[in-house]
Coordinates of C-alpha atoms in Angstrom, one line a residue:
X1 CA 9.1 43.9 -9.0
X2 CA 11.5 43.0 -5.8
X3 CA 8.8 42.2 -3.7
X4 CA 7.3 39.6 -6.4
X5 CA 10.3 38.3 -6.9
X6 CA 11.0 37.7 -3.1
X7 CA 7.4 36.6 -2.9
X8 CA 8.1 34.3 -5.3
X9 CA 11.1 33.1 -3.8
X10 CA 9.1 32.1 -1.4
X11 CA 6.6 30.2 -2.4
X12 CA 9.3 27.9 -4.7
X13 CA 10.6 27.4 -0.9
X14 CA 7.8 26.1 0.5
X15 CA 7.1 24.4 -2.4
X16 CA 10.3 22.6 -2.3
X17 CA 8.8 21.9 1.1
X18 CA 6.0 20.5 0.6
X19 CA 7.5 17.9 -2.2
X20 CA 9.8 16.8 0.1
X21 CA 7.0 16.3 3.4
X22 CA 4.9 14.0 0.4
X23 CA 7.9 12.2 -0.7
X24 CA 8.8 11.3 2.8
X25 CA 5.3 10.5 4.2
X26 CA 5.1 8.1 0.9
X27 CA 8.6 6.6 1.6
X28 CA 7.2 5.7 5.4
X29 CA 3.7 4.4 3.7
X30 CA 5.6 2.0 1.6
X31 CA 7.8 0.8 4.3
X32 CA 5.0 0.2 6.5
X33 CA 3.0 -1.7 3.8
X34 CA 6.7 -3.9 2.9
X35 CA 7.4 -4.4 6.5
X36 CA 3.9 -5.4 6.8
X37 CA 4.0 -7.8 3.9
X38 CA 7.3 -9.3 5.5
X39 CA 5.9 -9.8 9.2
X40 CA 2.1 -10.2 8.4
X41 CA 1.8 -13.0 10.9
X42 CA 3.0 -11.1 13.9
X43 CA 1.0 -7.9 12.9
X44 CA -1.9 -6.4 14.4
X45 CA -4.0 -6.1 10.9
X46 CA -5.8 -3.3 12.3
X47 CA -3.4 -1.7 13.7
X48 CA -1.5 -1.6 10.3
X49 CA -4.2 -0.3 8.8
X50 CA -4.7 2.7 10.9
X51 CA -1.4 3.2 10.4
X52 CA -1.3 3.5 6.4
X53 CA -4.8 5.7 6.6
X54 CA -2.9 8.1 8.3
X55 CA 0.0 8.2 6.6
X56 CA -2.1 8.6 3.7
X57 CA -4.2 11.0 5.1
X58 CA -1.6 13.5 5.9
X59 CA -0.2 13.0 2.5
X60 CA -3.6 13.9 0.7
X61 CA -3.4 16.9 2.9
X62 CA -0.4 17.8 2.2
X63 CA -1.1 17.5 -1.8
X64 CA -4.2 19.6 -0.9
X65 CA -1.7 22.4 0.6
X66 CA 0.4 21.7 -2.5
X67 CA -1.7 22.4 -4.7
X68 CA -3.4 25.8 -3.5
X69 CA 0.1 26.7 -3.1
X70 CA 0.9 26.4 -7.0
X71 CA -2.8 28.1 -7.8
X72 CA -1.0 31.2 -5.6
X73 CA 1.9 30.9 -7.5
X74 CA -0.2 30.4 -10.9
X75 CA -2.0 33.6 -9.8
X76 CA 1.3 35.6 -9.1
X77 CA 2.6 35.2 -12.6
X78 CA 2.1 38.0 -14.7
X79 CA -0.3 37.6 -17.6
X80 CA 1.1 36.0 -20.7
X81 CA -1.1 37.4 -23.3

């Protein structure tokens, strides 16, 4: 039972993780699209938008990683029936 518990332990951890590495890549998304809004004259359109795919693109990965993460953890619970 130790070793599911510490197994669990840490996949919560990386979990925790992984929430925080979306929430930041979305904070920088939205800054980039505001600043963008607020200097669209001076801006290479372009270039912005290369700049939000990626942004966005790492994000989706990182959901992706989230979410096989919680199917492991899902799979590590014992049986409820």
């Amino acid at each position: 039972m130790n070793m599911k518990l510490t197994l669990m332990n840490r996949l919560d951890a990386e979990e925790r993780e992984l929430m925080q590495q979306i929430q930041t890549y979305e904070a920088c998304t939205m800054a980039v699209l505001n600043m963008a809004s607020d200097q669209i004259r001076s801006l290479h359109k372009f270039a912005v938008e290369d700049i939000v795919s990626s942004l966005h693109r790492m994000t989706v990965e990182l959901q992706t990683e989230l979410l096989h993460l919680r199917l492991e953890k899902a799979l590590c619970q014992p049986s409820k029936h």
